[in-house]
XYZ file of C-alpha atoms in Angstrom:
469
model
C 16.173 65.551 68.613
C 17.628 67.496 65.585
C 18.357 64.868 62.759
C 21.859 66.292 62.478
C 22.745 65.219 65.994
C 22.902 61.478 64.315
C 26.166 61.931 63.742
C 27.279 64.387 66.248
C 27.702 67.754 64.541
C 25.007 69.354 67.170
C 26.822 67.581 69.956
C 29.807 65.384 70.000
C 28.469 63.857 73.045
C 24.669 62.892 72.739
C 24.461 59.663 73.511
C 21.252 57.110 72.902
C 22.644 54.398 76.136
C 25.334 55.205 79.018
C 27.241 51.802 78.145
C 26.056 50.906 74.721
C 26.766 54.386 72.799
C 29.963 55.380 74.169
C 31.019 59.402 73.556
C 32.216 60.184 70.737
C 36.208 59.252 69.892
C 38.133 62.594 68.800
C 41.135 60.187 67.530
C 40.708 56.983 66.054
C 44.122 56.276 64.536
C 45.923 57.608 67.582
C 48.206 54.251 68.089
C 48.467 54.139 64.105
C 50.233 57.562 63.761
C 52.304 56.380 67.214
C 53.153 53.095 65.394
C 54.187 55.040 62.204
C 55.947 58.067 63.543
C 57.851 55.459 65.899
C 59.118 53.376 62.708
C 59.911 56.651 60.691
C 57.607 56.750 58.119
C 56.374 60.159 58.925
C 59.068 62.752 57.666
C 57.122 66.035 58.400
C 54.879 65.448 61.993
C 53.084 67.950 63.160
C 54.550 68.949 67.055
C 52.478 69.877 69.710
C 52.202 73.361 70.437
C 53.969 73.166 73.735
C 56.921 72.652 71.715
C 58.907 76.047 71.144
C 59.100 77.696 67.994
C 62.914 77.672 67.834
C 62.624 74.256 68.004
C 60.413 73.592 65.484
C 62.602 73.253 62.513
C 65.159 70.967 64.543
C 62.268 68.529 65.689
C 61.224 68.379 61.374
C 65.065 67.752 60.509
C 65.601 65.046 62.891
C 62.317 63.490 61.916
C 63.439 63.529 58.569
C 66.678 61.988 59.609
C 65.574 59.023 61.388
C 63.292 58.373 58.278
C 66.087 58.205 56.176
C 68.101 56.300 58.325
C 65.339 53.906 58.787
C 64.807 53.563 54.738
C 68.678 53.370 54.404
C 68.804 50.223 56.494
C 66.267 48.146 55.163
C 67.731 49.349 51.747
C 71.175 48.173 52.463
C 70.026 44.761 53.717
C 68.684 44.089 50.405
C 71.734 45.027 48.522
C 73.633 43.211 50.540
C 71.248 39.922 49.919
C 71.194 40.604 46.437
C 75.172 39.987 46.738
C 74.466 37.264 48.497
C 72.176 35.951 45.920
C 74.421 36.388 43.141
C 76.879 34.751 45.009
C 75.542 31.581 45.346
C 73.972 31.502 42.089
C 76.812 29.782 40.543
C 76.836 27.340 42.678
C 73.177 26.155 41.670
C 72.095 25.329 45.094
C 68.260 25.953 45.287
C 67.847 25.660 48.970
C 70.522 28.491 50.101
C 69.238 30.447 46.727
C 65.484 30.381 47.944
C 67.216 31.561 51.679
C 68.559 34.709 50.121
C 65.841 35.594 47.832
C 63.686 35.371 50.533
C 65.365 38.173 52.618
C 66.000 40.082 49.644
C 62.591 40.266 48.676
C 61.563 40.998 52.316
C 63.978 44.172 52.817
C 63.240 45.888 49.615
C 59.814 45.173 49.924
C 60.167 47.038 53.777
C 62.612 49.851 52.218
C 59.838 50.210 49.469
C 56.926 50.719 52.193
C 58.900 53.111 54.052
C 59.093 55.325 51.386
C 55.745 55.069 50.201
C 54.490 55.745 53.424
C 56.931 58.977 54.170
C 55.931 59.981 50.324
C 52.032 59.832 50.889
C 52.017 60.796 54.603
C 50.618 64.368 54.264
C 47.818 62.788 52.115
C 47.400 60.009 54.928
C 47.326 62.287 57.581
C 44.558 64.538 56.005
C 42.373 61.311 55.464
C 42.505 60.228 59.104
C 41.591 63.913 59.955
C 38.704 63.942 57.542
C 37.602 60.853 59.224
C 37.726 61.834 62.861
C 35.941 64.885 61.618
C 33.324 63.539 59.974
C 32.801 60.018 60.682
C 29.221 59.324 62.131
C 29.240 57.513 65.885
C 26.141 56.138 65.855
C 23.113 55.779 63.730
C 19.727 58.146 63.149
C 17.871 59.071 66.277
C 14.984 56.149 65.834
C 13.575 53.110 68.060
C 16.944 51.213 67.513
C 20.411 52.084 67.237
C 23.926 51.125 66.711
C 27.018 52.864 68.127
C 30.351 52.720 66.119
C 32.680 52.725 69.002
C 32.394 48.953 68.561
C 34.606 49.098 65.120
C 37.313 51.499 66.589
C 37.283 49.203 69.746
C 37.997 46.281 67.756
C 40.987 48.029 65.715
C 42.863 49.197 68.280
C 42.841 45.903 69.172
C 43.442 44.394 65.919
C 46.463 46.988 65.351
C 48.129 45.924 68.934
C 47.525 42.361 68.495
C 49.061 42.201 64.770
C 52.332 44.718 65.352
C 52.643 42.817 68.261
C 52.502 39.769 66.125
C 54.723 40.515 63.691
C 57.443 41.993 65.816
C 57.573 38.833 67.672
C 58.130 36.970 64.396
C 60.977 38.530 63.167
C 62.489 38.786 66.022
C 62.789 35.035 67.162
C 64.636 34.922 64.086
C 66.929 38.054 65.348
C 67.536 37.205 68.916
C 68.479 32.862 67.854
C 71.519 33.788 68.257
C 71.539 34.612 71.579
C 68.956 32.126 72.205
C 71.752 29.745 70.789
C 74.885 30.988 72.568
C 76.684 31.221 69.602
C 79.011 34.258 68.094
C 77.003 34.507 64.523
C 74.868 37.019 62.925
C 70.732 36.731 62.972
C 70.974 37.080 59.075
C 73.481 35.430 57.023
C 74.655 37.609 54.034
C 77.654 39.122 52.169
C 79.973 41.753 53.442
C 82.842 43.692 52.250
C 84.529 43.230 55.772
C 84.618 40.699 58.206
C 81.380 40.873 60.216
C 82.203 38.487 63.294
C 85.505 40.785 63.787
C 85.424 41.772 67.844
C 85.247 45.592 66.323
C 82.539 45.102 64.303
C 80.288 42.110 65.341
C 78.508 44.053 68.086
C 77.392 47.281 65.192
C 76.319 44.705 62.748
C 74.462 42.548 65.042
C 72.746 45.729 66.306
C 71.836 47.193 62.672
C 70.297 43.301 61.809
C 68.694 43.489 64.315
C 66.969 47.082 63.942
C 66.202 45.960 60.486
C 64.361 43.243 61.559
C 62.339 44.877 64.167
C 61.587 47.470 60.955
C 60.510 44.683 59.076
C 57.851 43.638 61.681
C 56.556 47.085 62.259
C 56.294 48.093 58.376
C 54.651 44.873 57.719
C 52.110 45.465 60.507
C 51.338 49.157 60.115
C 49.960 48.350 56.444
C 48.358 45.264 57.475
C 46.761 47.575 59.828
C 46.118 50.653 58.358
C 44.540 48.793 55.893
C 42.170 46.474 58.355
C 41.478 49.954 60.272
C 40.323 51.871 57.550
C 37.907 48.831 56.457
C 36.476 48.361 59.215
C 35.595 52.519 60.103
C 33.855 51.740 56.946
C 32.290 49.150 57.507
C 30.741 50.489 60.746
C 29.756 53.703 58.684
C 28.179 51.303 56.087
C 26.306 49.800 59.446
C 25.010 53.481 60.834
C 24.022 53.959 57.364
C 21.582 51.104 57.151
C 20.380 51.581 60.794
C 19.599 55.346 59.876
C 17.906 53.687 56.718
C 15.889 51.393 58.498
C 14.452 54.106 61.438
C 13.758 56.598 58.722
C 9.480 56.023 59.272
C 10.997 55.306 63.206
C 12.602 59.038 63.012
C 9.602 60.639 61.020
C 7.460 59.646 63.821
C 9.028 60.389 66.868
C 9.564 63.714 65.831
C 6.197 64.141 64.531
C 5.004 63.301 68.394
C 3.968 59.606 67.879
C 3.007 58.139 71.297
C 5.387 55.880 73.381
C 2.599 52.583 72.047
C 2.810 53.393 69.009
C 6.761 53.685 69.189
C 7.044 50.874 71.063
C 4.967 48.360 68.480
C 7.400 49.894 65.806
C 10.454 48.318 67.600
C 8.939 45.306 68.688
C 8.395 44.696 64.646
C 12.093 46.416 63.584
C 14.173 44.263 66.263
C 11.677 41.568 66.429
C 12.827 38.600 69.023
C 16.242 36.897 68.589
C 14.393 33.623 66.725
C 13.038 35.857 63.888
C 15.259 38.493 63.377
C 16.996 38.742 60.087
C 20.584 37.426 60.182
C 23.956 39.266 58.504
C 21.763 42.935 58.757
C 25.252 44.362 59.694
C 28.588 43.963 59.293
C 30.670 44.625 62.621
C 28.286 46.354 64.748
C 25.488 44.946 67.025
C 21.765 46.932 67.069
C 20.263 47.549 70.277
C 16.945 48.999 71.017
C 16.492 53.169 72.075
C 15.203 53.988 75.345
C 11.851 55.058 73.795
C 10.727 57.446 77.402
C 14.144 59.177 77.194
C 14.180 59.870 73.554
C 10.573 60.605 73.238
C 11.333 63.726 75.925
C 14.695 64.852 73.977
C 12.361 64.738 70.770
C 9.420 67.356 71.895
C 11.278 70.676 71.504
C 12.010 69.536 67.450
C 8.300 69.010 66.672
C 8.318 68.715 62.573
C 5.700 67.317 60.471
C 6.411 63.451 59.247
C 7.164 64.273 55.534
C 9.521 67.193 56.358
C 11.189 65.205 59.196
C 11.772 61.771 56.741
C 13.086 63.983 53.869
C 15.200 65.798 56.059
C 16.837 62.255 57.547
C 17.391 61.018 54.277
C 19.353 64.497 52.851
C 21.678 63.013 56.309
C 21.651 59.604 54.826
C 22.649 60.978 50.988
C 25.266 63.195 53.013
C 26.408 60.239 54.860
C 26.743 57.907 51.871
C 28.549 60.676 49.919
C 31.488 60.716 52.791
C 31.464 56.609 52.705
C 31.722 56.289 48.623
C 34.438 59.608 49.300
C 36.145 57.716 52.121
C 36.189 54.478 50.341
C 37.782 56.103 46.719
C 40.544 57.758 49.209
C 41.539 54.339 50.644
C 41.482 52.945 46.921
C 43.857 55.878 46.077
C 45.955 54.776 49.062
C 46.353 50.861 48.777
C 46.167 50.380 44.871
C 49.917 51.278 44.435
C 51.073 49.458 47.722
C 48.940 46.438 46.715
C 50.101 45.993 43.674
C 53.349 45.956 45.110
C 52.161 43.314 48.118
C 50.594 41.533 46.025
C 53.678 40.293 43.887
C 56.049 40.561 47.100
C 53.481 38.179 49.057
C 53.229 35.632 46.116
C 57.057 35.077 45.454
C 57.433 34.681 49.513
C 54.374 32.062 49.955
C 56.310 30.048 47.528
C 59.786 30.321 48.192
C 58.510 29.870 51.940
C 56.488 26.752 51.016
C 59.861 25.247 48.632
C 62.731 25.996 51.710
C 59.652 24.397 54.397
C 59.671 21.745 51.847
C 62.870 21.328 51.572
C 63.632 19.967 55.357
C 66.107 21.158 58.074
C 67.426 19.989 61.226
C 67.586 23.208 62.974
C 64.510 23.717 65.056
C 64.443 27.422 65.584
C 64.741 27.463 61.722
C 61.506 25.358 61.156
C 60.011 27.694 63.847
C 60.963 30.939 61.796
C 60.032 29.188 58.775
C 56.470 28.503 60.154
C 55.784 31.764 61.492
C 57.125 33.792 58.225
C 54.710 31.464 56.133
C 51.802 32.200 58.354
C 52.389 35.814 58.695
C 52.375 36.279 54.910
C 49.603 34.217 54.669
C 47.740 35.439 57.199
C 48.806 38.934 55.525
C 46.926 37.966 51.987
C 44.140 36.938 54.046
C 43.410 40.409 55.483
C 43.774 42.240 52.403
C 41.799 39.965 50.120
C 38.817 39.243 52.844
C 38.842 42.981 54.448
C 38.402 44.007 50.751
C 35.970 41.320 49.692
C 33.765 42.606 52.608
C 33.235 46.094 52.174
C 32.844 44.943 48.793
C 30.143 43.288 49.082
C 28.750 45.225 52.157
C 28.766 48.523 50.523
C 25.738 47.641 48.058
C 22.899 46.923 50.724
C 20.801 50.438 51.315
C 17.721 48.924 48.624
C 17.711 46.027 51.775
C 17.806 48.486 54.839
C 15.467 50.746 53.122
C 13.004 47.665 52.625
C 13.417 46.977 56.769
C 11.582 49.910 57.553
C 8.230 51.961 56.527
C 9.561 54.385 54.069
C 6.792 53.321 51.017
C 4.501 55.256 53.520
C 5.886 58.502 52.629
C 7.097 57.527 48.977
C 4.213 59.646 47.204
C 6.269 63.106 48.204
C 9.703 61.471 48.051
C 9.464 59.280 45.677
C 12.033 60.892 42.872
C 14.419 61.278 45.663
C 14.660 57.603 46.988
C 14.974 56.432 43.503
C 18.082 58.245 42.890
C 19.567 57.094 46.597
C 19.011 53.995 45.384
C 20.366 54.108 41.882
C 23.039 55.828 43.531
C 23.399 53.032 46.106
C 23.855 49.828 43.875
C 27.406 51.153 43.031
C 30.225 48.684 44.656
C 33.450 50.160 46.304
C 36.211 48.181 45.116
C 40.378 48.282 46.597
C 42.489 47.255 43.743
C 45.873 46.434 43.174
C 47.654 49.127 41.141
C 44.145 49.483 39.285
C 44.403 45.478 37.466
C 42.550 43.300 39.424
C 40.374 43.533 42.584
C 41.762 42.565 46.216
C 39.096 40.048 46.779
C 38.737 36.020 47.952
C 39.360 35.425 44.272
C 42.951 37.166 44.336
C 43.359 35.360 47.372
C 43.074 31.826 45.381
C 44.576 33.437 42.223
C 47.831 34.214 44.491
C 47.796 30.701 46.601
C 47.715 29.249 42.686
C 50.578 31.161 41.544
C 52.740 30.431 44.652
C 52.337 26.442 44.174
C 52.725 26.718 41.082
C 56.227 28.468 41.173
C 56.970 25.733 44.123
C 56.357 23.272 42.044
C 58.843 24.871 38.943
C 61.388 24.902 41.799
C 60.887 21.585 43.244
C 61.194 20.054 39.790
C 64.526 22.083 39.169
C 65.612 21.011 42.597
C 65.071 17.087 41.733
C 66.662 17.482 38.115
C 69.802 18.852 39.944
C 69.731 15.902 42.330
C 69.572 13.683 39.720
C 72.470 14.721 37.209
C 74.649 15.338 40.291
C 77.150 12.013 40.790
């Protein structure tokens, strides 16, 4: 077995197991780009090619078109919230103020990802194609293996669950109304006109209503574009140290090492579930190679064992060079948008926590309340710990290397695994607009700054109690 065929450039479909190495995925982000061409924050899609060529321009102008109409709504919610704000301002009520700000934050924030994500679609697209192009789908040909169908398995999964999620949230809030049997609008704000007007009610309920369900799906496509992306990497991290560790493994089984000797080798690199080394890998499970099968694939690429180990590791470098390329793209990608979550998410945690606070009688509003609060949480949660993670995980080839035998062959290689491993102590970071790392300790650094501000507002809100008669 070639050493390219690791990764599939030989042949998509070589497979180590029937069930636990899956063929290899030709789309990974194919609910992604369905989740953001649905919302309209892809202006310029590219149409299949059963779709005629007349038609071509008409299907790019109404894509447009429904991305601006999308932007304008969640852009003229927040104007009109702003009014609202401004409204009762003056009237020095913190409670309703904290209501408004909270929505008005929440639609420009939405309006704002919309046209970040229509901006730097092109670019987005590209990535994702890069990926599916490149991405490796399961580790070195050696006497263990992992497959990293597991990570896309457990995004598409992620992504349904957390749209899903968030669409639900907004819209209890949306459909109370109904819920209620009452004639009043899912979001209380300012208008020039009078909204509960038989002519009107019906359009303006409808266009709340649309910008809600925008609000959900924005707000889950970059949670999980974001969760995606990290874990891809992650499971490329994974192949990375599995290749790593079968280097000696993959020397010798295409050297002709016998089945015993191949066998002892993965009896010592798997070892028993008692003894084997905890946290090797981030998302994806190792399993051993059936040795019989792979030993017959392997005898029509006899090489000797120094050319076949420095040929695997020029896959590894290769490998590692399209992580570190894969990780700087997402950097490029997020540090502008979370920058801009990072200050939307700590003025809503603690405007949340202050109208929570606060108390109401109206149950569906504690419910909405509640699940707004947990959603941004939750939110912070995946940027900070997704990011903390590869962090951390992306610094750990000097530990696979040490799993397996590859001091036996370091008096020919040695110059070159010194510079993989120079190469390899350098951590991937996401930050936020380029100031301060998404990490656990911007996760506590934002929980801080929210109390804090609840606290400013809960004072103000006593002082007003107190000098009112």
């Amino acid at each position: 077995m070639a050493s390219l065929q690791f990764h599939g450039n030989v042949d998509a479909d070589t497979r180590y197991d029937a069930s636990l190495d899956p063929a290899r995925e030709s789309e990974l982000f194919g609910l992604l780009m369905f989740v953001q061409l649905g919302m309209g924050m892809n202006p310029a899609p590219r149409l299949p090619r059963w779709w005629p060529l007349w038609l071509r321009p008409v299907g790019g102008l109404l894509a447009k078109a429904y991305c601006l109409i999308v932007i304008l709504t969640s852009l003229h919610l927040g104007l009109l919230f702003t009014k609202t704000t401004l409204d009762v301002l003056p009237t020095g009520e913190v409670q309703p103020i904290a209501d408004a700000l909270i929505m008005t934050i929440i639609y420009f924030f939405t309006g704002y990802a919309n046209i970040y994500w229509c901006v730097r679609s092109e670019r987005l697209l590209a990535f994702m194609e890069h990926i599916n192009r490149e991405y490796r789908h399961h580790s070195l040909a050696g006497v263990t293996f992992v497959s990293s169908h597991t990570a896309h398995r457990w995004s598409r999964r992620f992504t349904s669950a957390w749209v899903l999620t968030c669409v639900m949230g907004v819209l209890t809030w949306g459909v109370s109304p109904l819920i209620l049997g009452v004639r009043t609008l899912p979001l209380t704000c300012w208008y020039p006109f009078d909204a509960l007007a038989p002519g009107t009610y019906m359009a303006v309920y409808a266009t709340q209503l649309i910008g809600q369900i925008s609000v959900g799906v924005t707000f889950g496509f970059g949670g999980s574009l974001f969760v995606t992306l990290c874990l891809l990497l992650l499971a490329q991290f994974d192949v990375l140290y599995c290749s790593l560790k079968n280097l000696d493994a993959h020397a010798k089984l295409l050297s002709g090492e016998t089945i015993g000797g191949l066998g002892i080798l993965q009896r010592d690199l798997l070892q028993v579930p008692a003894t084997r080394e905890l946290n090797q890998y981030a998302v994806l499970q190792e399993h051993p190679t059936d040795l019989l099968r792979l030993s017959a694939e392997a005898g029509s690429h006899r090489l000797g064992q120094v050319n076949a180990f420095h040929s695997a590791l020029v896959e590894c470098v290769r490998l590692h060079r399209f992580i570190l390329y894969c990780c700087a793209e997402l950097e490029n990608l997020f540090s502008p948008y979370c920058l801009v979550k990072s200050m939307q998410i700590t003025m809503q945690l603690c405007l949340l926590a202050f109208v929570g606070a606060s108390g109401t009688d109206e149950f569906l509003r504690i419910v909405n309340q509640i699940q707004y609060l947990v959603l941004t949480f939750f939110e912070l949660l995946m940027f900070t710990y997704c990011g903390e993670l590869l962090s951390r995980h992306s610094v750990r080839s000097g530990e696979a290397f040490w799993r397996g035998g590859w001091w036996k062959h370091a008096h020919f290689l040695r110059q070159d695994v010194l510079i993989f491993l120079v190469n390899s102590r350098r951590a991937v970071y996401v930050t936020a607009g380029k100031f301060y790392v998404m990490d656990v300790n911007r996760l506590r650094s934002v929980v801080t700054q929210a109390f804090s501000f609840l606290t400013l507002l809960q004072k103000l809100a006593a002082k007003k109690a107190i000098t009112e008669p």
